[in-house]
PDB file of N, CA and C in Angstrom:
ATOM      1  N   UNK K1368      10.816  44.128 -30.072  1.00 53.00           N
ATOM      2  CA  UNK K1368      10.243  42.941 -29.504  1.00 53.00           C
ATOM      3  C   UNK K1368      11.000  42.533 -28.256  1.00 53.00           C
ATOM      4  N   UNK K1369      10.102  41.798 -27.373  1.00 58.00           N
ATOM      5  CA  UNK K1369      11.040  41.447 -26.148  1.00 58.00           C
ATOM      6  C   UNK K1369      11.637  40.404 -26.251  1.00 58.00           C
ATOM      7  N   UNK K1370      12.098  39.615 -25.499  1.00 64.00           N
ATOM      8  CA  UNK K1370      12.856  38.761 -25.729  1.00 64.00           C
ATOM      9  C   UNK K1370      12.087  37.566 -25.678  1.00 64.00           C
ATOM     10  N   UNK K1371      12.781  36.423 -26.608  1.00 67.00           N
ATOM     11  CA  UNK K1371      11.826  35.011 -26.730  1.00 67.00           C
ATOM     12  C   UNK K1371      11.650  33.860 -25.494  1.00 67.00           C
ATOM     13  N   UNK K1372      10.768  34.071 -25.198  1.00 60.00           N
ATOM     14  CA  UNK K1372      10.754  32.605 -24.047  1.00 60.00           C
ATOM     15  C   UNK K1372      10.855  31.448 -24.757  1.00 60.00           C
ATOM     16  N   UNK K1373      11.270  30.082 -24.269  1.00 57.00           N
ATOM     17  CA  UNK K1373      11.333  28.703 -25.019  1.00 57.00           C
ATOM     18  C   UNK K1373      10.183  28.388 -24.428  1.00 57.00           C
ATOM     19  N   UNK K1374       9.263  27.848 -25.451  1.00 60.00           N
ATOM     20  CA  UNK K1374       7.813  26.714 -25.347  1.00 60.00           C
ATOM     21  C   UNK K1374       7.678  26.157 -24.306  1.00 60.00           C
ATOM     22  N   UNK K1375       7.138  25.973 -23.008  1.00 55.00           N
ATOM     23  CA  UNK K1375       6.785  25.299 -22.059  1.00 55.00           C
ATOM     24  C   UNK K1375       5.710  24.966 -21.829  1.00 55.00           C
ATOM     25  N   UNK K1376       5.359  23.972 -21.561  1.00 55.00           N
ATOM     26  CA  UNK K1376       3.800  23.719 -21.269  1.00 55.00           C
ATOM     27  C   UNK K1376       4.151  24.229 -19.470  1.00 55.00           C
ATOM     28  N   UNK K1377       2.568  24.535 -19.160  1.00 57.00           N
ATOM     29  CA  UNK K1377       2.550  25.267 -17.958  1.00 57.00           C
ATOM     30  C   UNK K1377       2.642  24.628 -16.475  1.00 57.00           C
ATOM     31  N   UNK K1378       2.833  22.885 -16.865  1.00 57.00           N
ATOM     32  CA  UNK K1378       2.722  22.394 -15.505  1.00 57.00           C
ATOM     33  C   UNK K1378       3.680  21.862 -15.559  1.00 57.00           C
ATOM     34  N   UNK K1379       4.956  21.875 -16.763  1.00 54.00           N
ATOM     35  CA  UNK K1379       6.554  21.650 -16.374  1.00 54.00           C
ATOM     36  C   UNK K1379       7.053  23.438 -15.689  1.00 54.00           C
ATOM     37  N   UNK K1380       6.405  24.388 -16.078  1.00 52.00           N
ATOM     38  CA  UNK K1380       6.470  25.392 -15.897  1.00 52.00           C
ATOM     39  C   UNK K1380       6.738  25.614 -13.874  1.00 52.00           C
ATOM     40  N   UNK K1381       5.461  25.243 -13.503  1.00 55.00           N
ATOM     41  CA  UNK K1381       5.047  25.127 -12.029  1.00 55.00           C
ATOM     42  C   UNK K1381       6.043  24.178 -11.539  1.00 55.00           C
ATOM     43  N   UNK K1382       6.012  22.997 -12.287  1.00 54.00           N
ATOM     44  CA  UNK K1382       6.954  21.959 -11.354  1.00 54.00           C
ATOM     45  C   UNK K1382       8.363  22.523 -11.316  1.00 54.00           C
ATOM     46  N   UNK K1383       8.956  23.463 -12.445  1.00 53.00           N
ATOM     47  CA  UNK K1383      10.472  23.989 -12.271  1.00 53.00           C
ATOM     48  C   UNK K1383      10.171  24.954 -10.860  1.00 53.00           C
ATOM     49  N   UNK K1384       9.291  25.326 -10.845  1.00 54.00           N
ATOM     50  CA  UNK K1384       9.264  26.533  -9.508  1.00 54.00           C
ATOM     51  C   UNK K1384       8.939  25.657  -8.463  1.00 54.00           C
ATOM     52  N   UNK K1385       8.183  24.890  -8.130  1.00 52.00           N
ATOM     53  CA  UNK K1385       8.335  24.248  -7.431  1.00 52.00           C
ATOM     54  C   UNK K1385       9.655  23.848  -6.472  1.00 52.00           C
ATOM     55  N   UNK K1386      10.137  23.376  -7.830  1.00 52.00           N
ATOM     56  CA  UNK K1386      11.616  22.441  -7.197  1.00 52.00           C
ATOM     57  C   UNK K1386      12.313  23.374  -6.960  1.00 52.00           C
ATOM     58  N   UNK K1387      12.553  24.632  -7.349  1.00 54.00           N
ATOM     59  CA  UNK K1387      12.827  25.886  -6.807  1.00 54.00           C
ATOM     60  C   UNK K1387      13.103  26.367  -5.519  1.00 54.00           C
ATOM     61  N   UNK K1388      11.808  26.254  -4.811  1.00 53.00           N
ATOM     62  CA  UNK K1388      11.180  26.213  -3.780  1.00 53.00           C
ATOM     63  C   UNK K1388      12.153  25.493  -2.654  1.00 53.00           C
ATOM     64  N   UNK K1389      12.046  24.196  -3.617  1.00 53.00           N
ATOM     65  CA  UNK K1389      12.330  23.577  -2.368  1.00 53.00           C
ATOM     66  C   UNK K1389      14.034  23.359  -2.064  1.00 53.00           C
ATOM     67  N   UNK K1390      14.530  24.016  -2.607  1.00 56.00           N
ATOM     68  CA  UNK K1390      16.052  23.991  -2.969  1.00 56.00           C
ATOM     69  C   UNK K1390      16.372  25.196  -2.085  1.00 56.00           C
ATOM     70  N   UNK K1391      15.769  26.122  -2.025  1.00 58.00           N
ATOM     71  CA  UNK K1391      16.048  27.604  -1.009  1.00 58.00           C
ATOM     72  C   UNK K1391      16.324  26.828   0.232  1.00 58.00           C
ATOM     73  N   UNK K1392      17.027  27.675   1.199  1.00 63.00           N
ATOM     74  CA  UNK K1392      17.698  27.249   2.287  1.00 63.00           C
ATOM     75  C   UNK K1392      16.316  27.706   3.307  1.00 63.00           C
ATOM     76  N   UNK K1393      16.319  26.933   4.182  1.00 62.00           N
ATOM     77  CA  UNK K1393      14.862  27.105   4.781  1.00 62.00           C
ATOM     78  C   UNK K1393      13.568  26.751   4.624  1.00 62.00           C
ATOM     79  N   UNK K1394      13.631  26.315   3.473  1.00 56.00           N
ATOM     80  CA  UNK K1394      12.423  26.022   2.181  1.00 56.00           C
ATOM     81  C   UNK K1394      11.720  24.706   3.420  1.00 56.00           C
ATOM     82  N   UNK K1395      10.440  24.716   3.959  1.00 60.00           N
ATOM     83  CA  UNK K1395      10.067  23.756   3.946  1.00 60.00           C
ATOM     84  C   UNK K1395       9.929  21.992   3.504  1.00 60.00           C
ATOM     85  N   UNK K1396      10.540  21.243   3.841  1.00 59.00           N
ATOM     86  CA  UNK K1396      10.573  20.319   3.407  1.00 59.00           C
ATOM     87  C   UNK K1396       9.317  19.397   3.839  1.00 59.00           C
ATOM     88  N   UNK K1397       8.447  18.855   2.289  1.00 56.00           N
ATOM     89  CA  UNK K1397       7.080  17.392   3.257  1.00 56.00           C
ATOM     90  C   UNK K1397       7.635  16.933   4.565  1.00 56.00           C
ATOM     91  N   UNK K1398       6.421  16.373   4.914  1.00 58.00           N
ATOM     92  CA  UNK K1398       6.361  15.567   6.020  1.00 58.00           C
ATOM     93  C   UNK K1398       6.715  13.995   5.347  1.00 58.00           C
ATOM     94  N   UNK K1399       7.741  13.481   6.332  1.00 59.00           N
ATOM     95  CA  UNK K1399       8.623  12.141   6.208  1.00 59.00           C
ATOM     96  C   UNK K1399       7.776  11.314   6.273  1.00 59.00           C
ATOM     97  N   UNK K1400       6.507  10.194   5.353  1.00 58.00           N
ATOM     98  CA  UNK K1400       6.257   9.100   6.166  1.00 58.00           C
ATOM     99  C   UNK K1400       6.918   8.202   6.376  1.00 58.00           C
ATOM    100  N   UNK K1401       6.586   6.984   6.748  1.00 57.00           N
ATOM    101  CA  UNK K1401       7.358   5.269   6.809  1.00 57.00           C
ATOM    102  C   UNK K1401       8.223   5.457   5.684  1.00 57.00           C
ATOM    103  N   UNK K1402       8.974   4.722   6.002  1.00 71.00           N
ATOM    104  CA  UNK K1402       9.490   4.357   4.638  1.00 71.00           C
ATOM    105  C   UNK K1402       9.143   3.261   4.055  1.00 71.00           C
ATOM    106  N   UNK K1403       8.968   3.497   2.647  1.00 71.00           N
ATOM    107  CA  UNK K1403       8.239   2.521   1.687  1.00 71.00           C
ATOM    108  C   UNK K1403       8.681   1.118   1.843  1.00 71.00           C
ATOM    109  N   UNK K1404       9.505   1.280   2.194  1.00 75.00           N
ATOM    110  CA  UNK K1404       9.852  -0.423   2.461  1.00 75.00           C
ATOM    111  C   UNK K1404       9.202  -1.398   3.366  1.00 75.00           C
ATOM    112  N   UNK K1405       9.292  -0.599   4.704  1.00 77.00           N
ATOM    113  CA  UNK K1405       8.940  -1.003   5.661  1.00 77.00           C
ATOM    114  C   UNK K1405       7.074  -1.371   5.588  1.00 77.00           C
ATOM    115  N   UNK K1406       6.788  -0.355   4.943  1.00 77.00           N
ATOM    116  CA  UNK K1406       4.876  -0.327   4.500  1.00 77.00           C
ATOM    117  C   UNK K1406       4.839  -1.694   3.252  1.00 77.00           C
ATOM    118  N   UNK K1407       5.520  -1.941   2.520  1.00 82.00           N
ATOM    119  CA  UNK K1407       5.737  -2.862   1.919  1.00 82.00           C
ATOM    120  C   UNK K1407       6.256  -4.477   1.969  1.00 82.00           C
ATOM    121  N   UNK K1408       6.969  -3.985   3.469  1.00 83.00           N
ATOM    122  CA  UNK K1408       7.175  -5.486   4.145  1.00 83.00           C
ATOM    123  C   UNK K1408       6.271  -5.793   5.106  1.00 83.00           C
ATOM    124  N   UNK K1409       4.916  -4.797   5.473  1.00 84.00           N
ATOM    125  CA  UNK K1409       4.063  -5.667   6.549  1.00 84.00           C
ATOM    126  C   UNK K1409       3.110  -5.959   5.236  1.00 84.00           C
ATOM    127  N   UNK K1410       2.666  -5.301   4.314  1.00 86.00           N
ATOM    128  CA  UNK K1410       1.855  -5.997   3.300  1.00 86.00           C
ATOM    129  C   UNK K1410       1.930  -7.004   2.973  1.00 86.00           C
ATOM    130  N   UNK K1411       3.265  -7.717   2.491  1.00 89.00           N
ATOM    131  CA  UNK K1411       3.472  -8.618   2.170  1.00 89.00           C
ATOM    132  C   UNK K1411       3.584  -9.536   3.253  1.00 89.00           C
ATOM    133  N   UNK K1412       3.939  -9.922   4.894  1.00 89.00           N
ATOM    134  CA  UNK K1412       4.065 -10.455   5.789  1.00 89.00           C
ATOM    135  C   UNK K1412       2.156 -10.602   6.142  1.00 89.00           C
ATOM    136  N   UNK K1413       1.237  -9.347   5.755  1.00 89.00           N
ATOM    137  CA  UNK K1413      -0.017  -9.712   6.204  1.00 89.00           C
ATOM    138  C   UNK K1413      -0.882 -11.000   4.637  1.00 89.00           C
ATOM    139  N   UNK K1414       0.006 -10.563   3.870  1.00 91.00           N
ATOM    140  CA  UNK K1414      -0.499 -11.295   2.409  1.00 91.00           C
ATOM    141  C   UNK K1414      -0.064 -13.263   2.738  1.00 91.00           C
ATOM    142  N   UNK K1415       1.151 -13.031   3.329  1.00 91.00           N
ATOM    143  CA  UNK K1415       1.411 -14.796   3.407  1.00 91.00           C
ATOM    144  C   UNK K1415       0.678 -14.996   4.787  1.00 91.00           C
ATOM    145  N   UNK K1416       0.623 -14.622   5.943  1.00 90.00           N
ATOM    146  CA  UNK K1416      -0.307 -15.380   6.832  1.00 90.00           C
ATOM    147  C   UNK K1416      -2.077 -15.657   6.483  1.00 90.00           C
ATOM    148  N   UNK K1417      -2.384 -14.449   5.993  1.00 92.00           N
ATOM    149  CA  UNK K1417      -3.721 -14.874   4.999  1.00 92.00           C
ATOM    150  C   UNK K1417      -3.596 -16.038   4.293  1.00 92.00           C
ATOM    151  N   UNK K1418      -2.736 -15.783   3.581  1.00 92.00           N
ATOM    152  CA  UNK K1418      -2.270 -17.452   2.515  1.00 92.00           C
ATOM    153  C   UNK K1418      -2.445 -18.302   3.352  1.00 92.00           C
ATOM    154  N   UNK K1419      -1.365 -18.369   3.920  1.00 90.00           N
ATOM    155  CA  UNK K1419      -1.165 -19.797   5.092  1.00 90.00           C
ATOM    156  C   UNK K1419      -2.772 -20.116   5.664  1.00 90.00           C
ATOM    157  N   UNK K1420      -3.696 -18.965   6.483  1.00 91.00           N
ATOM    158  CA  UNK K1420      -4.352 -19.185   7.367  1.00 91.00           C
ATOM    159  C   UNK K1420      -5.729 -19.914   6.033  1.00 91.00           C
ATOM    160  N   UNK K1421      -5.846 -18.974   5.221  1.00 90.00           N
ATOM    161  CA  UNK K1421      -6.790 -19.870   4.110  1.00 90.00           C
ATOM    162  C   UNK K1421      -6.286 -20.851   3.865  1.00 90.00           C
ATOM    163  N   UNK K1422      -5.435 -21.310   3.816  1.00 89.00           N
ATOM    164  CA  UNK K1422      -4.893 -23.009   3.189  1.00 89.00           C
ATOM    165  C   UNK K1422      -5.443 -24.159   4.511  1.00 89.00           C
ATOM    166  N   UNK K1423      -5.355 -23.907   5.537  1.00 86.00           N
ATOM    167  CA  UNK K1423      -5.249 -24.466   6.350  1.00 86.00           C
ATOM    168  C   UNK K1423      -6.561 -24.407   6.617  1.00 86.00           C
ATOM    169  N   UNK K1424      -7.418 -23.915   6.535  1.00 87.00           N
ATOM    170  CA  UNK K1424      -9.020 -23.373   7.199  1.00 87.00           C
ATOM    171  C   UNK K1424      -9.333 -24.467   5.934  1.00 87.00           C
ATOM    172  N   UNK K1425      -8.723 -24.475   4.606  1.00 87.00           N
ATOM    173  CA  UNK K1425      -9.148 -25.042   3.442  1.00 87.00           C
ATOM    174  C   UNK K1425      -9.244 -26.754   3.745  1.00 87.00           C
ATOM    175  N   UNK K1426      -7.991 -27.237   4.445  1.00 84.00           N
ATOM    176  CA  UNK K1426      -7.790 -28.032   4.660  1.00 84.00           C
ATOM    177  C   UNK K1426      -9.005 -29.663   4.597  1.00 84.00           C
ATOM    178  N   UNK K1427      -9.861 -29.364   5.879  1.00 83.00           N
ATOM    179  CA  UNK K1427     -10.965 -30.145   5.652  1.00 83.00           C
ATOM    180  C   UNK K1427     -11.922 -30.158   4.188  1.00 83.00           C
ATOM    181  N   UNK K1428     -12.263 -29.241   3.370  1.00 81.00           N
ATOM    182  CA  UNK K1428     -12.702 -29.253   2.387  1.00 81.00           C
ATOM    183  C   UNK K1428     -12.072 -29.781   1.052  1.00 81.00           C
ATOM    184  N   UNK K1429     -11.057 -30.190   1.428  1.00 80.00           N
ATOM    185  CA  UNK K1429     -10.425 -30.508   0.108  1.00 80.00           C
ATOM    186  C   UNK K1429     -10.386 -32.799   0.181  1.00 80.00           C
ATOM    187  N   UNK K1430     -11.232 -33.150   1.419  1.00 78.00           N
ATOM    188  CA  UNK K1430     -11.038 -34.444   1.689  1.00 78.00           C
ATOM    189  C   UNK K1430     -10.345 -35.693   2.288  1.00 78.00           C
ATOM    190  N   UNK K1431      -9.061 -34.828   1.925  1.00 76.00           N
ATOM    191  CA  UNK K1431      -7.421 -35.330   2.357  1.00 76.00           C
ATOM    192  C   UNK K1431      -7.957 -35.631   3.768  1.00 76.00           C
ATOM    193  N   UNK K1432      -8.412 -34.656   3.971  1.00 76.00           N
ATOM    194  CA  UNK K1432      -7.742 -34.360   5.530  1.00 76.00           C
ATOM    195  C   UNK K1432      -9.131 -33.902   6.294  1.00 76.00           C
ATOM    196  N   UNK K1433      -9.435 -35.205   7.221  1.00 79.00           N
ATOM    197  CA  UNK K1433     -10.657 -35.493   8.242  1.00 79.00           C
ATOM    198  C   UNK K1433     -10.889 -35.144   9.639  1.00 79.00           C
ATOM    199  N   UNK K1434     -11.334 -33.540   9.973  1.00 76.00           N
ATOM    200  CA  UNK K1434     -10.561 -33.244  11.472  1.00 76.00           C
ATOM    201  C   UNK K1434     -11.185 -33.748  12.971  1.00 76.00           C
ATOM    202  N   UNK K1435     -10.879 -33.297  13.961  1.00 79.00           N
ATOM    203  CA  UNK K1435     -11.135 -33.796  14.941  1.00 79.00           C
ATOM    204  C   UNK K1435     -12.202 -33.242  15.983  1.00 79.00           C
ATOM    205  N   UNK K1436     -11.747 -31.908  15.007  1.00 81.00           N
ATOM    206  CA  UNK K1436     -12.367 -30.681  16.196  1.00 81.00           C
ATOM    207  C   UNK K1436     -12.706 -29.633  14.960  1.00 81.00           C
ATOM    208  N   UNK K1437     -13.737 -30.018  14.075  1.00 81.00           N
ATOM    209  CA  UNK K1437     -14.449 -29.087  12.874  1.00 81.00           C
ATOM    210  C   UNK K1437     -14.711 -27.734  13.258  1.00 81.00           C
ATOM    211  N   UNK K1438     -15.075 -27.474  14.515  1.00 85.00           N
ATOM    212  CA  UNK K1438     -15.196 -25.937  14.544  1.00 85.00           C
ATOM    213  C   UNK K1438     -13.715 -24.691  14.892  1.00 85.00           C
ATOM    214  N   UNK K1439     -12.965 -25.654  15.191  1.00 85.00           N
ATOM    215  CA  UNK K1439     -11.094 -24.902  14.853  1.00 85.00           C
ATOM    216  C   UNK K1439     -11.432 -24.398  13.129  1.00 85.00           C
ATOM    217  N   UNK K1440     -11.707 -25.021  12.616  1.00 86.00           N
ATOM    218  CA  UNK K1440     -11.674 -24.937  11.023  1.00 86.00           C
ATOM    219  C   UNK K1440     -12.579 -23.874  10.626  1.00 86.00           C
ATOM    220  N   UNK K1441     -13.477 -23.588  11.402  1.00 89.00           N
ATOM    221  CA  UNK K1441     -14.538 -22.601  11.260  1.00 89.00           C
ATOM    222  C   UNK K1441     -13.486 -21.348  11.852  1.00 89.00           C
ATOM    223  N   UNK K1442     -12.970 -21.281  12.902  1.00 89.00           N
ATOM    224  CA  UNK K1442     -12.572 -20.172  13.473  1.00 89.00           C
ATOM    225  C   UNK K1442     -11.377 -19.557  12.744  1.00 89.00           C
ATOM    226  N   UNK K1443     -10.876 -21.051  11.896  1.00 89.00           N
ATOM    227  CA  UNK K1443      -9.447 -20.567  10.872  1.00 89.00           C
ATOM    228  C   UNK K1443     -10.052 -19.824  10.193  1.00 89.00           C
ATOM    229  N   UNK K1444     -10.921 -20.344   9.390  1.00 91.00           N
ATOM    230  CA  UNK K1444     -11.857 -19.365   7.826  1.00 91.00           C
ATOM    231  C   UNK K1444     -12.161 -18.017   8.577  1.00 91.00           C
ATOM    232  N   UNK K1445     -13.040 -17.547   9.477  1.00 92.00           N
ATOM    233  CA  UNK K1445     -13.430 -16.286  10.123  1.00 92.00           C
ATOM    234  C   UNK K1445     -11.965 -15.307   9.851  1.00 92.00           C
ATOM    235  N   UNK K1446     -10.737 -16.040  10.384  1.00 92.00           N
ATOM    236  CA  UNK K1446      -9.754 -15.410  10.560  1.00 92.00           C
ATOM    237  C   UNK K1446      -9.143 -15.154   9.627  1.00 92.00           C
ATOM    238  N   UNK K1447      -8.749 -15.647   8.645  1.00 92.00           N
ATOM    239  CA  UNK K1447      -8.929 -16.154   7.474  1.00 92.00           C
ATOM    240  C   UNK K1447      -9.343 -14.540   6.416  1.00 92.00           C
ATOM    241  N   UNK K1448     -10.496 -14.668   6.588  1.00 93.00           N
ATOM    242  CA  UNK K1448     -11.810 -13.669   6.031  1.00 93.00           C
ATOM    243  C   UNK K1448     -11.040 -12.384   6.634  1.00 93.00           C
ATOM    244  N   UNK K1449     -11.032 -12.382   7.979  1.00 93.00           N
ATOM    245  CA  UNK K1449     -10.646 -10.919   8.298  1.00 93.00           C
ATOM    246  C   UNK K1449      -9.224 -10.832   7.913  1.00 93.00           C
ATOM    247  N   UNK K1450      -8.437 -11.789   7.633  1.00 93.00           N
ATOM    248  CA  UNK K1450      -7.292 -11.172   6.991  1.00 93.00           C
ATOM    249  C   UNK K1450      -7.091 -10.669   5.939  1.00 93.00           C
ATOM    250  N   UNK K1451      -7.662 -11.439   4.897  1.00 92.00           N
ATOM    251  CA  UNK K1451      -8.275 -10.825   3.829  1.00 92.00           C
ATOM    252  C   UNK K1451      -8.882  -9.342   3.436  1.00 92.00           C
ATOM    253  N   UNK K1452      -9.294  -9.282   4.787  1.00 93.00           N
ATOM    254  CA  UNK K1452     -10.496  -7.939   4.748  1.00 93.00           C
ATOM    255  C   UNK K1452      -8.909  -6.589   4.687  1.00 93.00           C
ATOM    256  N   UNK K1453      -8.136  -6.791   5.800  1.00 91.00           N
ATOM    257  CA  UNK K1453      -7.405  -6.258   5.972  1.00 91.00           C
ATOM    258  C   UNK K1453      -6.201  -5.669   5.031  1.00 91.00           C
ATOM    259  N   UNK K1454      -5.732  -7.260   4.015  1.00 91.00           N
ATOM    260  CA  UNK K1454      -5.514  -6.965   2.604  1.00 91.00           C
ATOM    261  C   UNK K1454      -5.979  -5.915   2.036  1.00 91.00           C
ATOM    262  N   UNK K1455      -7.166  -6.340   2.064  1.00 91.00           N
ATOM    263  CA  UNK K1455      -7.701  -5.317   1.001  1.00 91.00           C
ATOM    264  C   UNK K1455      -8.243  -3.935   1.369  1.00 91.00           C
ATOM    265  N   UNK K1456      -8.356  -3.416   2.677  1.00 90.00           N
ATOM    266  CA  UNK K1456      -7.887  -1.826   3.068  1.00 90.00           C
ATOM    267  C   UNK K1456      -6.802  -1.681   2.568  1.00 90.00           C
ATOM    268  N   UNK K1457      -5.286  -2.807   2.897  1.00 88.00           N
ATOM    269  CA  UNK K1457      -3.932  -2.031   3.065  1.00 88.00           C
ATOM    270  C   UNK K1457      -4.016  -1.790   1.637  1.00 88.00           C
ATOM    271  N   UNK K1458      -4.359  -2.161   0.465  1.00 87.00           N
ATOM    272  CA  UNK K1458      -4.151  -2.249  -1.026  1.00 87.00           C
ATOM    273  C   UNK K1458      -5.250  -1.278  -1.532  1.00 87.00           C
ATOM    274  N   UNK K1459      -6.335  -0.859  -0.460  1.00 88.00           N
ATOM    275  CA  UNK K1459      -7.117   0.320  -1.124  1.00 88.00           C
ATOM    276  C   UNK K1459      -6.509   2.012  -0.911  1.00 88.00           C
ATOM    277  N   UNK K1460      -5.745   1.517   0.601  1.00 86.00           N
ATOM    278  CA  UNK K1460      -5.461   2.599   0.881  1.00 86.00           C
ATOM    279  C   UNK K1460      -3.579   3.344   0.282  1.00 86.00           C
ATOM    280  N   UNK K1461      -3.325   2.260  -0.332  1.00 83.00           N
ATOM    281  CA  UNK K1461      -1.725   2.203  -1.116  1.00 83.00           C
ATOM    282  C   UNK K1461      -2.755   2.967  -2.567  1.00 83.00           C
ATOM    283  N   UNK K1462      -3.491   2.364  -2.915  1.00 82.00           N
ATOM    284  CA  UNK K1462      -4.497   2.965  -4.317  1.00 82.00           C
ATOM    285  C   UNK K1462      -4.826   4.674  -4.356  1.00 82.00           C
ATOM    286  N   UNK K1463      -5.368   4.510  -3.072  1.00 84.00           N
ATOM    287  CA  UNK K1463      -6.266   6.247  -3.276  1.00 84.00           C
ATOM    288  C   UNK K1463      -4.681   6.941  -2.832  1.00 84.00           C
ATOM    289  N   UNK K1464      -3.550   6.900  -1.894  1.00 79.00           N
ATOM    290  CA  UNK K1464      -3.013   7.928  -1.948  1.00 79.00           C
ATOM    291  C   UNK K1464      -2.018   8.020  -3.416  1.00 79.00           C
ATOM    292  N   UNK K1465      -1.311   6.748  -3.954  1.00 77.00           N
ATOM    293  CA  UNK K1465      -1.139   6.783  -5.422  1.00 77.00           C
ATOM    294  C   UNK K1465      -2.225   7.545  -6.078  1.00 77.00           C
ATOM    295  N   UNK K1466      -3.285   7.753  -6.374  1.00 74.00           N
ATOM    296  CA  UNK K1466      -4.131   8.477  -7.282  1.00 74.00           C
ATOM    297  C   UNK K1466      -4.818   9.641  -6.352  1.00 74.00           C
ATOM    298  N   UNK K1467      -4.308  10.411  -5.802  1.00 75.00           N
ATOM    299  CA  UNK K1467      -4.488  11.276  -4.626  1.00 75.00           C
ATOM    300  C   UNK K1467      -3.424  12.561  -4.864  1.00 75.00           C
ATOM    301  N   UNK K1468      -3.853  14.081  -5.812  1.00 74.00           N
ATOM    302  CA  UNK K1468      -2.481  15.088  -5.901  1.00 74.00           C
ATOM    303  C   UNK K1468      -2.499  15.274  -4.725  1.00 74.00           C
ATOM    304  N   UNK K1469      -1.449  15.907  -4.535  1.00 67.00           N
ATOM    305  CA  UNK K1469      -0.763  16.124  -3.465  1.00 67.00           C
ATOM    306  C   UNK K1469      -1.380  17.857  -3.342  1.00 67.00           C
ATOM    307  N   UNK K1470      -1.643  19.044  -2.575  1.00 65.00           N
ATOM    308  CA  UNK K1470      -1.999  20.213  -2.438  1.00 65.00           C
ATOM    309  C   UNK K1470      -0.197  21.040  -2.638  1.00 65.00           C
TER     310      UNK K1470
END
């Protein structure tokens, strides 16, 4: 008989060769993006001016507060909306490459 291999399932199998791979001298290394931080600090910097800019667009609707010049308030909400919009690319597109293998 030949000799016994130990039990592996086949895609810890690939990932040991893999890392293999990439340990050889020369071995191609991915391409560097942003660093996560930095992609993570304009998200959050585009998440509070949305905040802010909806609060403030909100402003007249809540009664308090009676303005002078009602269509500023219109142009806050528009802006407002598209920040929002923008949110929610940056958080679709953080989604699909998380659930996206890699080739």
């Amino acid at each position: 008989m030949g000799a016994r291999r130990p039990a592996v399932l086949p895609s810890f199998a690939y990932q040991g060769e893999a890392m293999e791979d990439q340990k050889a001298p020369g071995a191609r290394r991915h391409a560097q993006g942003l660093p996560w931080r930095k992609r993570e600090e304009a998200l959050v910097g585009l998440v509070l001016w949305a905040v802010g800019i909806t609060l403030l667009a909100a402003l007249p609707d809540t009664g308090v507060f009676i303005p002078v010049h009602p269509p500023v308030f219109v142009g806050l909400k528009v802006v407002a909306a598209w920040l929002w919009l923008l949110v929610g690319v940056q958080c679709r597109q953080r989604l699909v490459k998380r659930h996206t293998p890699e080739p």
